Short mmCIF file of C-alpha atoms in Angstrom, two decimals:
data_model
loop_
_atom_site.label_atom_id
_atom_site.label_comp_id
_atom_site.label_asym_id
_atom_site.label_seq_id
_atom_site.Cartn_x
_atom_site.Cartn_y
_atom_site.Cartn_z
CA MET A 28 47.22 38.23 6.01
CA PRO A 29 45.40 34.89 6.10
CA PRO A 30 41.67 35.25 6.70
CA LEU A 31 40.56 35.10 10.31
CA LEU A 32 38.66 31.82 9.98
CA ASP A 33 41.64 30.13 8.29
CA VAL A 34 43.93 31.05 11.19
CA LEU A 35 41.39 29.99 13.82
CA THR A 36 40.75 26.69 12.03
CA ARG A 37 44.46 25.95 11.60
CA GLU A 38 45.06 26.54 15.33
CA HIS A 39 41.97 24.46 16.31
CA LEU A 40 40.38 27.45 18.04
CA LEU A 41 37.07 27.42 16.20
CA LYS A 42 34.19 25.16 17.28
CA ASP A 43 32.20 25.25 14.02
CA ARG A 44 33.64 26.85 10.88
CA ALA A 45 30.38 26.62 8.91
CA ALA A 46 28.42 28.40 11.65
CA ALA A 47 31.18 31.00 11.93
CA SER A 48 31.13 31.63 8.17
CA GLU A 49 27.38 32.23 8.23
CA LEU A 50 27.66 34.57 11.22
CA LEU A 51 30.30 36.96 9.90
CA PRO A 52 29.28 39.78 7.56
CA ARG A 53 31.51 40.46 4.56
CA GLY A 54 33.93 43.30 4.99
CA GLU A 55 33.74 43.37 8.78
CA PRO A 56 37.11 44.18 10.42
CA PRO A 57 38.66 40.93 11.71
CA HIS A 58 39.04 42.16 15.31
CA VAL A 59 35.29 42.89 15.37
CA SER A 60 34.58 39.45 13.89
CA LEU A 61 36.60 37.90 16.72
CA LEU A 62 34.34 39.64 19.26
CA ARG A 63 31.27 38.42 17.37
CA LEU A 64 32.57 34.83 17.33
CA CYS A 65 33.30 34.88 21.05
CA ASP A 66 29.84 36.26 21.84
CA ALA A 67 28.26 33.51 19.71
CA GLY A 68 30.14 30.80 21.63
CA LEU A 69 32.16 29.70 18.60
CA LEU A 70 35.67 30.15 20.01
CA GLN A 71 37.28 27.28 21.92
CA GLY A 72 37.79 28.70 25.42
CA GLY A 73 35.68 31.79 24.75
CA LEU A 74 33.42 33.31 27.41
CA SER A 75 30.88 36.08 27.01
CA VAL A 76 30.33 37.67 30.42
CA SER A 77 27.56 40.14 31.20
CA LEU A 78 28.95 43.47 32.37
CA GLY A 79 26.78 43.14 35.50
CA VAL A 80 28.55 40.00 36.72
CA ARG A 81 30.64 40.44 39.86
CA PRO A 82 34.21 39.10 39.95
CA ASP A 83 33.35 36.53 42.63
CA GLU A 84 30.51 35.21 40.44
CA LEU A 85 32.86 34.78 37.47
CA MET A 86 35.57 32.95 39.41
CA GLY A 87 34.15 29.42 38.94
CA PRO A 88 33.37 29.55 35.20
CA LEU A 89 36.61 31.38 34.43
CA THR A 90 38.93 29.06 36.36
CA LEU A 91 37.15 26.09 34.79
CA ALA A 92 37.82 27.53 31.32
CA MET A 93 41.44 28.23 32.26
CA GLY A 94 41.85 24.56 33.18
CA GLY A 95 44.76 22.81 34.84
CA ALA A 96 45.71 23.93 38.33
CA ALA A 97 43.30 26.89 38.12
CA ARG A 98 40.40 24.46 38.60
CA ASN A 99 41.62 23.88 42.17
CA LEU A 100 41.57 27.56 43.18
CA LYS A 101 39.27 28.17 46.13
CA VAL A 102 37.54 31.35 47.18
CA VAL A 103 37.82 31.28 50.96
CA ASP A 104 36.08 34.58 51.73
CA VAL A 105 34.44 37.52 49.98
CA ARG A 106 34.33 40.99 51.52
CA GLU A 107 32.33 43.74 49.90
CA ARG A 108 33.40 46.96 51.59
CA PRO A 109 35.03 49.29 50.81
CA VAL A 110 36.18 47.43 47.66
CA LEU A 111 35.30 43.85 46.72
CA GLU A 112 38.02 41.69 48.20
CA LEU A 113 38.47 38.00 47.49
CA HIS A 114 40.50 35.74 49.73
CA VAL A 115 41.70 32.93 47.51
CA GLN A 116 43.64 29.77 48.18
CA ALA A 117 45.82 28.10 45.56
CA GLY A 118 47.49 25.07 47.09
CA ASP A 119 49.31 26.26 50.20
CA VAL A 120 49.18 29.91 49.17
CA THR A 121 46.42 32.25 50.39
CA GLU A 122 46.13 35.73 48.91
CA ARG A 123 43.84 38.73 49.27
CA TRP A 124 42.80 40.34 46.01
CA GLU A 125 41.06 43.68 45.68
CA VAL A 126 39.02 43.24 42.52
CA GLU A 127 37.07 46.34 41.60
CA ASN A 128 36.05 44.87 38.23
CA LEU A 129 36.35 41.85 35.94
CA SER A 130 39.59 43.14 34.39
CA ALA A 131 41.24 43.13 37.82
CA LEU A 132 40.15 39.52 38.31
CA VAL A 133 41.58 38.52 34.91
CA HIS A 134 44.84 40.30 35.76
CA ASN A 135 45.17 38.55 39.12
CA LEU A 136 44.39 35.10 37.69
CA ASN A 137 46.84 35.53 34.81
CA ASP A 138 49.48 36.72 37.27
CA LEU A 139 48.91 33.85 39.70
CA TYR A 140 49.17 31.22 36.96
CA ARG A 141 51.75 32.94 34.74
CA ASP A 142 54.25 30.06 35.06
CA ALA A 143 51.71 27.21 35.09
CA LYS A 144 51.98 25.59 31.68
CA ASP A 145 48.76 23.60 32.17
CA VAL A 146 46.66 26.76 32.73
CA ARG A 147 45.37 28.82 29.80
CA ALA A 148 45.95 32.57 29.76
CA VAL A 149 42.89 34.83 29.69
CA ALA A 150 42.70 37.45 26.94
CA GLU A 151 40.26 40.33 27.29
CA LEU A 152 39.04 40.76 23.74
CA GLY A 153 36.82 43.74 24.59
CA GLU A 154 33.14 44.53 24.99
CA TRP A 155 30.46 43.36 22.58
CA GLU A 156 26.68 43.30 23.03
CA ASP A 157 26.86 44.54 26.65
CA ALA A 158 29.24 41.74 27.60
CA LEU A 159 32.96 41.38 28.17
CA GLN A 160 34.44 38.88 25.73
CA LEU A 161 37.13 36.71 27.33
CA TRP A 162 39.18 34.05 25.60
CA CYS A 163 41.15 31.36 27.47
CA ILE A 164 44.09 30.40 25.26
CA ASP A 165 46.85 27.83 25.53
CA LYS A 166 50.00 29.79 26.36
CA ARG A 167 51.92 27.97 23.59
CA LEU A 168 49.62 29.63 21.01
CA LEU A 169 50.01 33.15 22.39
CA PRO A 170 53.20 34.09 20.49
CA ARG A 171 51.56 33.23 17.15
CA LEU A 172 48.28 34.91 18.02
CA LEU A 173 49.97 38.07 19.29
CA ARG A 174 51.48 38.50 15.81
CA GLN A 175 48.04 38.41 14.17
CA PRO A 176 46.49 41.82 13.44
CA PHE A 177 43.01 40.58 14.42
CA PHE A 178 44.19 39.69 17.94
CA ALA A 179 44.34 42.95 19.88
CA PRO A 180 43.25 42.12 23.44
CA TRP A 181 42.96 44.89 26.01
CA ASN A 182 45.53 43.05 28.13
CA GLY A 183 47.88 42.27 25.25
CA ARG A 184 50.95 43.72 26.92
CA ALA A 185 50.43 41.57 30.01
CA LEU A 186 49.85 38.48 27.85
CA GLN A 187 53.26 38.89 26.21
CA GLY A 188 54.78 37.91 29.57
CA SER A 189 52.68 34.71 29.60
CA ALA A 190 53.67 33.62 26.12
CA SER A 191 56.01 30.63 26.25
#
């Protein structure tokens, strides 16, 4: 298996290889190193989101990181009871999403933009340092990344459907 930093560099997913090299301890499992890199802001498209952030608060930064048509998504209304409900508008389509947590938001966004080639898919890498590590990835890279042993996102099965 090629080292993690070699793969990330080859795919242009690393912001600063030297900083990444200094950050990673020797012998650390690669999937843990990926979490560490995301938390440090060294992954292109990576977001480290406090576990206390509400889904409606994450919508703007996440859709910006997803890019493409996702940047035009509008939150029309937010209802808090009994479950947080977002009313979103994407073009001419308006939907109601019950989003009890950040994972539900990621699922709904990936589902809405599954066929949009200009929108990056969102991988949930896991939790690290009391934050959820999210990685917005070009869908064309997903098939190669999904074959890498270091890439084991919580929503990996759902991402296989987004891989083009």
